[in-house]
Amino acid sequence: MKIALINASPKTGRSASASLLADLSAFLSGSASLVEIGLHDATLPGQFLQEPGDIDVLVFACPLYVDGLPGHLLSCLLQLEQAFVTGPVPAVYGIVNCGFYEGIQAETALELFENWCRKAGLVWGGGIGVGGGGGLDQMPSSKNGPKAPVLHALEQLAGEILQKESPQNHYVSVAFPRFLYKLAAQMGWRRSIRANGASPKDLGRTPSAPTPYPPA
Amino acid sequence: MKLIITDLTQFHIPIEGEYKLIHPRESIHHCVGCFGCWVKTPGVCVIHDGYENTGFDMGCCQDLILISQCCYGSVSPFVKMVQDRAISYIHPDFVLRKGEMHHKRRYKNVISLSAHFYGDPITDREKETARKLIAANADNYDGQVGQVCFYRSAKELEGITL
């Protein structure tokens, strides 16, 4: 079985999507041939267009952007709509992480993947909505740590992918109290804005009427 | 003020009252997830391509109207990229609303969010997803949902008044 692990985060370096795919690949390795593909831009990489025919499973991982899929990924999905018209029909799975605590907030984004599958003639396998995505790439992949429920869901998804099952979507959050997650996020924003030479008060700044770009 | 975000390059829809139109006049860069609009230049996107001030524009409007091709129940890539680049409309801090985590407001205005989707065919399932998406957007903007309408073509939209 050939599985394409598609990192659809706009970030090319560290990201929650990359971290989730790394964890998933640990559960899949040895049982399938894994191909890593990055969709970090609005244009499909040539790698994807050259050999779509021999891929059995596509696993997309992306962040939740404004309650849906990131704009650059929508652009890629439109370009991919016709890519699988001939040849075997791959199964598609999705992993959507959101900065909010509740994984259920990714429900609509997973539905968009499912609707894309219907339009592209692919088989929707199901997905995971992961809450608490803000800290995922900094958490150890330990089954006793805050990432434990996420790892459990990924392990379950790996089993379903290998069995070619089509379960319902799963929604998980990190094992970390919501009020502490909120506090940690807010401390993080204050640390970041200080590192940029501004004050935490500036986080709530409302800009004055902007100068059109490029300036006259 | 009405803020209209559309993927239509040729816009022939009558509009009543004061408005600002954001449409594809220059190529747009997608959001890169840097959060610079929250922690470097709060309120303004750090990518200067002509679309960096949408968060500010949203802070000045009463009606936010999306006019877009329906893509699987979502707005189109252009409209979505404009929305993704405008998260500075909200504040990075979290609040709880309706039992869920959302972002705090940056601006005082309460947006009424409407959407006009075009495309043929738009399946019932895609319509359902689109309604959920717009409702979720309104929740995250701490605003209200206005109309969510569907049309077979962009031409059909010319018969309405915004």
mmCIF file of C-alpha atoms in Angstrom:
data_model
loop_
_atom_site.group_PDB
_atom_site.id
_atom_site.type_symbol
_atom_site.label_atom_id
_atom_site.label_comp_id
_atom_site.label_asym_id
_atom_site.label_seq_id
_atom_site.Cartn_x
_atom_site.Cartn_y
_atom_site.Cartn_z
ATOM 1 C CA MET A 1 0.000 0.000 0.000
ATOM 2 C CA LYS A 2 1.325 3.423 -0.973
ATOM 3 C CA ILE A 3 0.262 6.284 1.280
ATOM 4 C CA ALA A 4 0.865 9.953 0.527
ATOM 5 C CA LEU A 5 1.253 12.021 3.689
ATOM 6 C CA ILE A 6 0.370 15.529 2.575
ATOM 7 C CA ASN A 7 1.475 18.394 4.759
ATOM 8 C CA ALA A 8 -0.862 21.210 3.768
ATOM 9 C CA SER A 9 0.336 23.734 6.319
ATOM 10 C CA PRO A 10 1.567 26.961 4.730
ATOM 11 C CA LYS A 11 4.630 26.590 6.953
ATOM 12 C CA THR A 12 7.554 24.747 5.417
ATOM 13 C CA GLY A 13 9.327 24.223 8.741
ATOM 14 C CA ARG A 14 7.934 23.208 12.110
ATOM 15 C CA SER A 15 4.164 23.073 12.349
ATOM 16 C CA ALA A 16 1.424 21.184 14.113
ATOM 17 C CA SER A 17 0.521 19.510 10.787
ATOM 18 C CA ALA A 18 4.110 18.274 10.328
ATOM 19 C CA SER A 19 4.151 17.005 13.893
ATOM 20 C CA LEU A 20 0.836 15.153 13.466
ATOM 21 C CA LEU A 21 2.013 13.511 10.238
ATOM 22 C CA ALA A 22 5.294 12.482 11.879
ATOM 23 C CA ASP A 23 3.340 10.800 14.664
ATOM 24 C CA LEU A 24 0.996 9.131 12.185
ATOM 25 C CA SER A 25 3.877 7.859 10.069
ATOM 26 C CA ALA A 26 5.355 6.172 13.149
ATOM 27 C CA PHE A 27 2.145 4.115 13.395
ATOM 28 C CA LEU A 28 2.135 3.345 9.652
ATOM 29 C CA SER A 29 5.791 2.660 8.949
ATOM 30 C CA GLY A 30 6.628 -0.950 8.252
ATOM 31 C CA SER A 31 3.100 -1.624 7.027
ATOM 32 C CA ALA A 32 2.994 0.694 4.039
ATOM 33 C CA SER A 33 5.171 2.660 1.679
ATOM 34 C CA LEU A 34 5.035 6.313 2.718
ATOM 35 C CA VAL A 35 5.536 9.336 0.465
ATOM 36 C CA GLU A 36 5.796 12.827 1.942
ATOM 37 C CA ILE A 37 4.332 15.696 -0.046
ATOM 38 C CA GLY A 38 4.250 19.354 0.916
ATOM 39 C CA LEU A 39 1.401 21.610 -0.189
ATOM 40 C CA HIS A 40 2.687 24.870 1.227
ATOM 41 C CA ASP A 41 1.696 27.085 -1.666
ATOM 42 C CA ALA A 42 -1.337 27.769 -3.833
ATOM 43 C CA THR A 43 0.229 25.887 -6.745
ATOM 44 C CA LEU A 44 0.594 22.115 -6.779
ATOM 45 C CA PRO A 45 4.148 20.809 -6.719
ATOM 46 C CA GLY A 46 5.160 18.835 -9.828
ATOM 47 C CA GLN A 47 5.798 15.785 -7.642
ATOM 48 C CA PHE A 48 2.072 15.485 -7.038
ATOM 49 C CA LEU A 49 1.023 15.807 -10.644
ATOM 50 C CA GLN A 50 3.554 13.310 -11.986
ATOM 51 C CA GLU A 51 2.605 10.135 -10.176
ATOM 52 C CA PRO A 52 -0.856 10.384 -8.660
ATOM 53 C CA GLY A 53 -1.899 7.092 -10.245
ATOM 54 C CA ASP A 54 -0.083 4.704 -7.944
ATOM 55 C CA ILE A 55 -1.129 6.267 -4.641
ATOM 56 C CA ASP A 56 -3.656 4.211 -2.664
ATOM 57 C CA VAL A 57 -4.296 6.621 0.186
ATOM 58 C CA LEU A 58 -4.033 10.390 0.580
ATOM 59 C CA VAL A 59 -3.747 11.762 4.117
ATOM 60 C CA PHE A 60 -4.051 15.532 4.318
ATOM 61 C CA ALA A 61 -2.952 17.406 7.434
ATOM 62 C CA CYS A 62 -3.648 21.111 7.689
ATOM 63 C CA PRO A 63 -4.480 23.857 10.146
ATOM 64 C CA LEU A 64 -7.997 25.236 10.532
ATOM 65 C CA TYR A 65 -8.114 28.695 8.969
ATOM 66 C CA VAL A 66 -11.166 30.876 9.644
ATOM 67 C CA ASP A 67 -13.309 27.788 10.291
ATOM 68 C CA GLY A 68 -12.382 26.144 7.002
ATOM 69 C CA LEU A 69 -9.483 24.976 4.900
ATOM 70 C CA PRO A 70 -6.625 27.422 4.221
ATOM 71 C CA GLY A 71 -7.037 29.351 0.959
ATOM 72 C CA HIS A 72 -3.877 27.925 -0.589
ATOM 73 C CA LEU A 73 -5.132 24.378 0.053
ATOM 74 C CA LEU A 74 -8.504 25.136 -1.555
ATOM 75 C CA SER A 75 -6.565 26.261 -4.605
ATOM 76 C CA CYS A 76 -4.610 22.972 -4.636
ATOM 77 C CA LEU A 77 -7.785 20.895 -4.200
ATOM 78 C CA LEU A 78 -9.346 22.616 -7.214
ATOM 79 C CA GLN A 79 -6.253 21.766 -9.258
ATOM 80 C CA LEU A 80 -6.372 18.175 -8.010
ATOM 81 C CA GLU A 81 -10.052 17.617 -8.823
ATOM 82 C CA GLN A 82 -9.294 16.034 -12.189
ATOM 83 C CA ALA A 83 -6.047 14.301 -11.207
ATOM 84 C CA PHE A 84 -7.652 10.982 -10.325
ATOM 85 C CA VAL A 85 -10.194 10.694 -13.131
ATOM 86 C CA THR A 86 -8.305 7.748 -14.601
ATOM 87 C CA GLY A 87 -6.608 4.978 -12.668
ATOM 88 C CA PRO A 88 -7.292 3.611 -9.208
ATOM 89 C CA VAL A 89 -9.418 5.648 -6.809
ATOM 90 C CA PRO A 90 -7.484 6.519 -3.654
ATOM 91 C CA ALA A 91 -9.072 6.797 -0.236
ATOM 92 C CA VAL A 92 -8.718 10.174 1.456
ATOM 93 C CA TYR A 93 -8.268 10.940 5.147
ATOM 94 C CA GLY A 94 -7.939 14.330 6.800
ATOM 95 C CA ILE A 95 -6.331 15.666 9.964
ATOM 96 C CA VAL A 96 -7.290 19.226 10.794
ATOM 97 C CA ASN A 97 -5.773 20.947 13.812
ATOM 98 C CA CYS A 98 -7.120 24.114 15.321
ATOM 99 C CA GLY A 99 -5.707 26.612 17.778
ATOM 100 C CA PHE A 100 -8.952 26.465 19.710
ATOM 101 C CA TYR A 101 -9.213 23.896 22.445
ATOM 102 C CA GLU A 102 -12.161 21.993 20.965
ATOM 103 C CA GLY A 103 -11.360 19.638 18.109
ATOM 104 C CA ILE A 104 -15.030 19.724 17.076
ATOM 105 C CA GLN A 105 -14.413 23.197 15.648
ATOM 106 C CA ALA A 106 -12.690 21.431 12.737
ATOM 107 C CA GLU A 107 -15.916 19.628 11.787
ATOM 108 C CA THR A 108 -16.765 21.921 8.869
ATOM 109 C CA ALA A 109 -13.232 21.702 7.471
ATOM 110 C CA LEU A 110 -13.441 17.892 7.466
ATOM 111 C CA GLU A 111 -16.800 18.200 5.720
ATOM 112 C CA LEU A 112 -15.091 20.278 3.016
ATOM 113 C CA PHE A 113 -12.612 17.431 2.442
ATOM 114 C CA GLU A 114 -15.529 15.017 2.201
ATOM 115 C CA ASN A 115 -17.343 17.268 -0.295
ATOM 116 C CA TRP A 116 -14.142 17.560 -2.343
ATOM 117 C CA CYS A 117 -13.916 13.759 -2.457
ATOM 118 C CA ARG A 118 -17.451 13.545 -3.830
ATOM 119 C CA LYS A 119 -16.643 16.083 -6.528
ATOM 120 C CA ALA A 120 -13.313 14.479 -7.428
ATOM 121 C CA GLY A 121 -14.741 10.951 -7.394
ATOM 122 C CA LEU A 122 -12.583 9.836 -4.460
ATOM 123 C CA VAL A 123 -13.456 7.808 -1.387
ATOM 124 C CA TRP A 124 -13.664 9.747 1.866
ATOM 125 C CA GLY A 125 -12.196 7.689 4.675
ATOM 126 C CA GLY A 126 -12.755 10.040 7.602
ATOM 127 C CA GLY A 127 -10.624 12.259 9.709
ATOM 128 C CA ILE A 128 -9.627 13.757 12.997
ATOM 129 C CA GLY A 129 -10.307 17.233 14.319
ATOM 130 C CA VAL A 130 -7.551 18.078 16.779
ATOM 131 C CA GLY A 131 -8.029 20.834 19.337
ATOM 132 C CA GLY A 132 -5.208 22.552 21.164
ATOM 133 C CA GLY A 133 -3.062 22.652 18.042
ATOM 134 C CA GLY A 134 -1.182 25.729 19.224
ATOM 135 C CA GLY A 135 1.283 23.737 21.282
ATOM 136 C CA LEU A 136 1.355 20.416 19.429
ATOM 137 C CA ASP A 137 4.735 20.808 17.751
ATOM 138 C CA GLN A 138 6.360 21.521 21.118
ATOM 139 C CA MET A 139 4.828 18.585 22.963
ATOM 140 C CA PRO A 140 6.705 15.289 23.300
ATOM 141 C CA SER A 141 5.117 12.343 21.501
ATOM 142 C CA SER A 142 4.554 10.462 24.713
ATOM 143 C CA LYS A 143 1.498 8.394 25.518
ATOM 144 C CA ASN A 144 1.632 9.755 29.072
ATOM 145 C CA GLY A 145 1.841 13.444 28.211
ATOM 146 C CA PRO A 146 -0.638 16.107 27.042
ATOM 147 C CA LYS A 147 -0.495 14.715 23.515
ATOM 148 C CA ALA A 148 -1.777 11.284 24.638
ATOM 149 C CA PRO A 149 -5.400 11.588 23.355
ATOM 150 C CA VAL A 150 -4.091 12.876 20.021
ATOM 151 C CA LEU A 151 -1.642 9.978 19.696
ATOM 152 C CA HIS A 152 -4.417 7.540 20.554
ATOM 153 C CA ALA A 153 -6.619 9.016 17.801
ATOM 154 C CA LEU A 154 -3.730 8.887 15.309
ATOM 155 C CA GLU A 155 -2.993 5.262 16.162
ATOM 156 C CA GLN A 156 -6.662 4.443 15.631
ATOM 157 C CA LEU A 157 -6.649 6.324 12.330
ATOM 158 C CA ALA A 158 -3.510 4.466 11.205
ATOM 159 C CA GLY A 159 -5.274 1.161 11.862
ATOM 160 C CA GLU A 160 -8.313 2.318 9.917
ATOM 161 C CA ILE A 161 -6.155 3.471 6.988
ATOM 162 C CA LEU A 162 -4.343 0.146 6.813
ATOM 163 C CA GLN A 163 -7.652 -1.751 6.978
ATOM 164 C CA LYS A 164 -9.163 0.700 4.456
ATOM 165 C CA GLU A 165 -12.024 1.338 6.825
ATOM 166 C CA SER A 166 -14.220 4.403 6.593
ATOM 167 C CA PRO A 167 -15.061 5.378 10.134
ATOM 168 C CA GLN A 168 -16.802 8.527 11.274
ATOM 169 C CA ASN A 169 -14.701 11.538 12.139
ATOM 170 C CA HIS A 170 -13.033 11.700 15.545
ATOM 171 C CA TYR A 171 -12.575 14.849 17.570
ATOM 172 C CA VAL A 172 -9.905 15.171 20.251
ATOM 173 C CA SER A 173 -8.235 17.787 22.387
ATOM 174 C CA VAL A 174 -4.909 17.783 24.167
ATOM 175 C CA ALA A 175 -4.905 16.423 27.720
ATOM 176 C CA PHE A 176 -4.416 19.816 29.251
ATOM 177 C CA PRO A 177 -7.078 21.818 31.118
ATOM 178 C CA ARG A 178 -8.757 24.374 28.908
ATOM 179 C CA PHE A 179 -8.168 27.288 31.291
ATOM 180 C CA LEU A 180 -4.438 26.486 31.406
ATOM 181 C CA TYR A 181 -4.271 26.157 27.617
ATOM 182 C CA LYS A 182 -5.931 29.595 27.319
ATOM 183 C CA LEU A 183 -3.525 31.066 29.857
ATOM 184 C CA ALA A 184 -0.470 29.514 28.189
ATOM 185 C CA ALA A 185 -1.570 30.856 24.777
ATOM 186 C CA GLN A 186 -2.056 34.358 26.171
ATOM 187 C CA MET A 187 1.346 34.278 27.863
ATOM 188 C CA GLY A 188 2.828 33.157 24.539
ATOM 189 C CA TRP A 189 1.337 36.141 22.660
ATOM 190 C CA ARG A 190 2.722 38.525 25.272
ATOM 191 C CA ARG A 191 6.161 36.944 25.046
ATOM 192 C CA SER A 192 6.080 37.202 21.236
ATOM 193 C CA ILE A 193 5.062 40.848 21.126
ATOM 194 C CA ARG A 194 7.711 41.770 23.687
ATOM 195 C CA ALA A 195 10.303 39.966 21.550
ATOM 196 C CA ASN A 196 9.225 42.258 18.705
ATOM 197 C CA GLY A 197 9.925 45.333 20.837
ATOM 198 C CA ALA A 198 6.318 46.231 21.620
ATOM 199 C CA SER A 199 4.200 46.134 24.751
ATOM 200 C CA PRO A 200 1.501 43.520 25.536
ATOM 201 C CA LYS A 201 -0.990 46.419 25.390
ATOM 202 C CA ASP A 202 -0.232 46.656 21.673
ATOM 203 C CA LEU A 203 -1.846 43.260 21.110
ATOM 204 C CA GLY A 204 -5.181 45.079 21.161
ATOM 205 C CA ARG A 205 -4.057 48.064 19.109
ATOM 206 C CA THR A 206 -6.487 49.288 16.459
ATOM 207 C CA PRO A 207 -4.508 50.772 13.589
ATOM 208 C CA SER A 208 -5.343 54.210 12.287
ATOM 209 C CA ALA A 209 -6.567 54.498 8.700
ATOM 210 C CA PRO A 210 -4.018 52.537 6.716
ATOM 211 C CA THR A 211 -1.824 53.971 4.022
ATOM 212 C CA PRO A 212 -2.554 52.287 0.707
ATOM 213 C CA TYR A 213 0.231 50.029 -0.489
ATOM 214 C CA PRO A 214 2.452 50.900 -2.239
ATOM 215 C CA PRO A 215 2.582 54.318 -0.535
ATOM 216 C CA ALA A 216 2.000 57.254 -2.904
ATOM 217 C CA MET B 1 -20.287 50.794 5.471
ATOM 218 C CA LYS B 2 -20.590 47.591 3.457
ATOM 219 C CA LEU B 3 -17.424 45.617 2.886
ATOM 220 C CA ILE B 4 -17.736 43.327 -0.092
ATOM 221 C CA ILE B 5 -15.164 40.601 -0.726
ATOM 222 C CA THR B 6 -15.588 38.872 -4.049
ATOM 223 C CA ASP B 7 -13.705 36.736 -6.532
ATOM 224 C CA LEU B 8 -15.532 38.401 -9.428
ATOM 225 C CA THR B 9 -13.156 40.425 -11.552
ATOM 226 C CA GLN B 10 -16.035 42.061 -13.457
ATOM 227 C CA PHE B 11 -18.466 43.357 -10.848
ATOM 228 C CA HIS B 12 -21.884 44.510 -12.089
ATOM 229 C CA ILE B 13 -24.036 44.112 -8.986
ATOM 230 C CA PRO B 14 -25.840 47.267 -7.826
ATOM 231 C CA ILE B 15 -24.919 48.373 -4.301
ATOM 232 C CA GLU B 16 -26.873 50.790 -2.100
ATOM 233 C CA GLY B 17 -25.015 53.158 0.240
ATOM 234 C CA GLU B 18 -21.360 53.451 1.154
ATOM 235 C CA TYR B 19 -19.195 50.447 0.399
ATOM 236 C CA LYS B 20 -15.695 49.131 -0.182
ATOM 237 C CA LEU B 21 -15.033 46.376 -2.669
ATOM 238 C CA ILE B 22 -12.162 43.900 -2.385
ATOM 239 C CA HIS B 23 -11.767 41.902 -5.580
ATOM 240 C CA PRO B 24 -8.906 40.260 -7.504
ATOM 241 C CA ARG B 25 -7.151 43.286 -8.982
ATOM 242 C CA GLU B 26 -3.643 42.080 -8.084
ATOM 243 C CA SER B 27 -2.392 38.605 -7.278
ATOM 244 C CA ILE B 28 -2.831 37.744 -3.638
ATOM 245 C CA HIS B 29 -0.372 35.919 -1.417
ATOM 246 C CA HIS B 30 -1.841 33.335 0.907
ATOM 247 C CA CYS B 31 -1.556 33.616 4.703
ATOM 248 C CA VAL B 32 1.671 32.000 5.863
ATOM 249 C CA GLY B 33 0.588 31.508 9.469
ATOM 250 C CA CYS B 34 3.232 33.828 10.931
ATOM 251 C CA PHE B 35 0.832 35.705 13.253
ATOM 252 C CA GLY B 36 2.736 38.905 12.405
ATOM 253 C CA CYS B 37 -0.635 40.674 12.200
ATOM 254 C CA TRP B 38 -1.015 39.959 15.927
ATOM 255 C CA VAL B 39 2.512 40.312 17.302
ATOM 256 C CA LYS B 40 4.568 42.423 14.854
ATOM 257 C CA THR B 41 2.204 44.985 13.333
ATOM 258 C CA PRO B 42 -1.018 44.416 15.300
ATOM 259 C CA GLY B 43 -4.034 44.943 13.089
ATOM 260 C CA VAL B 44 -2.194 44.841 9.752
ATOM 261 C CA CYS B 45 -0.900 41.836 7.791
ATOM 262 C CA VAL B 46 2.867 41.865 7.285
ATOM 263 C CA ILE B 47 2.599 40.794 3.634
ATOM 264 C CA HIS B 48 2.337 44.007 1.628
ATOM 265 C CA ASP B 49 0.585 43.069 -1.598
ATOM 266 C CA GLY B 50 -2.426 45.357 -1.419
ATOM 267 C CA TYR B 51 -4.535 43.036 0.736
ATOM 268 C CA GLU B 52 -2.919 43.706 4.109
ATOM 269 C CA ASN B 53 -5.571 46.065 5.504
ATOM 270 C CA THR B 54 -8.694 43.911 5.310
ATOM 271 C CA GLY B 55 -8.727 43.453 9.098
ATOM 272 C CA PHE B 56 -8.942 47.234 9.476
ATOM 273 C CA ASP B 57 -11.661 47.446 6.796
ATOM 274 C CA MET B 58 -13.647 44.810 8.646
ATOM 275 C CA GLY B 59 -13.354 46.922 11.784
ATOM 276 C CA CYS B 60 -15.060 49.792 9.914
ATOM 277 C CA CYS B 61 -17.974 47.893 8.386
ATOM 278 C CA GLN B 62 -21.464 46.965 9.524
ATOM 279 C CA ASP B 63 -22.106 44.488 6.717
ATOM 280 C CA LEU B 64 -19.545 42.029 5.463
ATOM 281 C CA ILE B 65 -20.743 40.499 2.212
ATOM 282 C CA LEU B 66 -18.937 37.565 0.590
ATOM 283 C CA ILE B 67 -19.676 36.946 -3.078
ATOM 284 C CA SER B 68 -17.951 33.815 -4.187
ATOM 285 C CA GLN B 69 -17.901 30.702 -6.238
ATOM 286 C CA CYS B 70 -18.906 27.815 -3.987
ATOM 287 C CA CYS B 71 -16.002 25.388 -3.643
ATOM 288 C CA TYR B 72 -17.132 22.235 -1.831
ATOM 289 C CA GLY B 73 -19.198 24.411 0.560
ATOM 290 C CA SER B 74 -16.413 26.923 1.084
ATOM 291 C CA VAL B 75 -15.764 30.288 -0.460
ATOM 292 C CA SER B 76 -13.270 30.263 -3.327
ATOM 293 C CA PRO B 77 -9.472 30.350 -2.842
ATOM 294 C CA PHE B 78 -9.288 34.128 -3.487
ATOM 295 C CA VAL B 79 -12.039 35.058 -1.015
ATOM 296 C CA LYS B 80 -10.641 32.599 1.528
ATOM 297 C CA MET B 81 -7.129 34.000 1.190
ATOM 298 C CA VAL B 82 -8.517 37.493 1.858
ATOM 299 C CA GLN B 83 -10.336 36.160 4.933
ATOM 300 C CA ASP B 84 -7.259 34.222 6.107
ATOM 301 C CA ARG B 85 -5.160 37.378 5.762
ATOM 302 C CA ALA B 86 -7.677 39.353 7.857
ATOM 303 C CA ILE B 87 -7.515 37.549 11.182
ATOM 304 C CA SER B 88 -6.186 40.777 12.651
ATOM 305 C CA TYR B 89 -9.865 41.794 12.819
ATOM 306 C CA ILE B 90 -9.882 39.743 16.001
ATOM 307 C CA HIS B 91 -7.534 39.801 18.981
ATOM 308 C CA PRO B 92 -5.225 36.825 19.633
ATOM 309 C CA ASP B 93 -6.522 36.298 23.172
ATOM 310 C CA PHE B 94 -9.176 33.676 23.722
ATOM 311 C CA VAL B 95 -12.645 34.052 25.243
ATOM 312 C CA LEU B 96 -15.389 31.492 25.787
ATOM 313 C CA ARG B 97 -18.620 31.988 23.857
ATOM 314 C CA LYS B 98 -21.478 29.469 23.668
ATOM 315 C CA GLY B 99 -19.242 27.057 25.587
ATOM 316 C CA GLU B 100 -16.482 27.158 22.974
ATOM 317 C CA MET B 101 -13.181 28.905 22.683
ATOM 318 C CA HIS B 102 -13.106 31.859 20.306
ATOM 319 C CA HIS B 103 -11.056 35.020 19.927
ATOM 320 C CA LYS B 104 -11.604 38.270 21.769
ATOM 321 C CA ARG B 105 -12.747 41.278 19.775
ATOM 322 C CA ARG B 106 -10.306 43.962 18.653
ATOM 323 C CA TYR B 107 -12.994 46.308 17.290
ATOM 324 C CA LYS B 108 -16.360 47.352 18.706
ATOM 325 C CA ASN B 109 -18.432 46.965 15.530
ATOM 326 C CA VAL B 110 -20.785 44.017 15.247
ATOM 327 C CA ILE B 111 -20.608 42.567 11.756
ATOM 328 C CA SER B 112 -23.595 41.152 9.934
ATOM 329 C CA LEU B 113 -22.086 38.492 7.673
ATOM 330 C CA SER B 114 -23.857 37.563 4.436
ATOM 331 C CA ALA B 115 -22.745 35.278 1.652
ATOM 332 C CA HIS B 116 -23.833 34.896 -1.941
ATOM 333 C CA PHE B 117 -22.488 31.692 -3.463
ATOM 334 C CA TYR B 118 -22.615 30.939 -7.171
ATOM 335 C CA GLY B 119 -21.870 27.745 -9.060
ATOM 336 C CA ASP B 120 -23.543 25.000 -10.993
ATOM 337 C CA PRO B 121 -24.152 22.551 -9.559
ATOM 338 C CA ILE B 122 -23.984 23.357 -5.846
ATOM 339 C CA THR B 123 -25.152 20.202 -4.111
ATOM 340 C CA ASP B 124 -27.500 20.270 -1.120
ATOM 341 C CA ARG B 125 -24.671 18.939 0.971
ATOM 342 C CA GLU B 126 -22.379 21.770 -0.122
ATOM 343 C CA LYS B 127 -25.122 24.285 0.687
ATOM 344 C CA GLU B 128 -25.433 22.793 4.154
ATOM 345 C CA THR B 129 -21.658 23.006 4.665
ATOM 346 C CA ALA B 130 -21.629 26.599 3.394
ATOM 347 C CA ARG B 131 -24.352 27.630 5.865
ATOM 348 C CA LYS B 132 -22.382 26.013 8.708
ATOM 349 C CA LEU B 133 -19.192 27.735 7.596
ATOM 350 C CA ILE B 134 -20.792 31.190 7.490
ATOM 351 C CA ALA B 135 -22.426 30.624 10.890
ATOM 352 C CA ALA B 136 -19.044 29.583 12.335
ATOM 353 C CA ASN B 137 -17.408 32.671 10.780
ATOM 354 C CA ALA B 138 -20.060 34.899 12.348
ATOM 355 C CA ASP B 139 -19.437 33.252 15.740
ATOM 356 C CA ASN B 140 -15.712 33.812 15.443
ATOM 357 C CA TYR B 141 -16.174 37.438 14.380
ATOM 358 C CA ASP B 142 -18.614 37.751 17.296
ATOM 359 C CA GLY B 143 -21.115 38.994 14.745
ATOM 360 C CA GLN B 144 -24.432 37.942 13.262
ATOM 361 C CA VAL B 145 -25.402 35.823 10.286
ATOM 362 C CA GLY B 146 -27.239 37.624 7.520
ATOM 363 C CA GLN B 147 -28.374 36.063 4.262
ATOM 364 C CA VAL B 148 -26.747 32.956 2.797
ATOM 365 C CA CYS B 149 -27.932 32.612 -0.807
ATOM 366 C CA PHE B 150 -27.066 30.379 -3.742
ATOM 367 C CA TYR B 151 -27.142 31.123 -7.463
ATOM 368 C CA ARG B 152 -26.502 29.036 -10.547
ATOM 369 C CA SER B 153 -24.164 31.609 -12.061
ATOM 370 C CA ALA B 154 -22.441 34.890 -11.315
ATOM 371 C CA LYS B 155 -24.643 36.477 -13.996
ATOM 372 C CA GLU B 156 -27.725 35.645 -11.921
ATOM 373 C CA LEU B 157 -26.314 37.811 -9.127
ATOM 374 C CA GLU B 158 -26.659 40.912 -11.300
ATOM 375 C CA GLY B 159 -30.391 40.812 -10.613
ATOM 376 C CA ILE B 160 -29.984 41.528 -6.903
ATOM 377 C CA THR B 161 -29.100 44.720 -5.027
ATOM 378 C CA LEU B 162 -26.627 44.616 -2.183
#
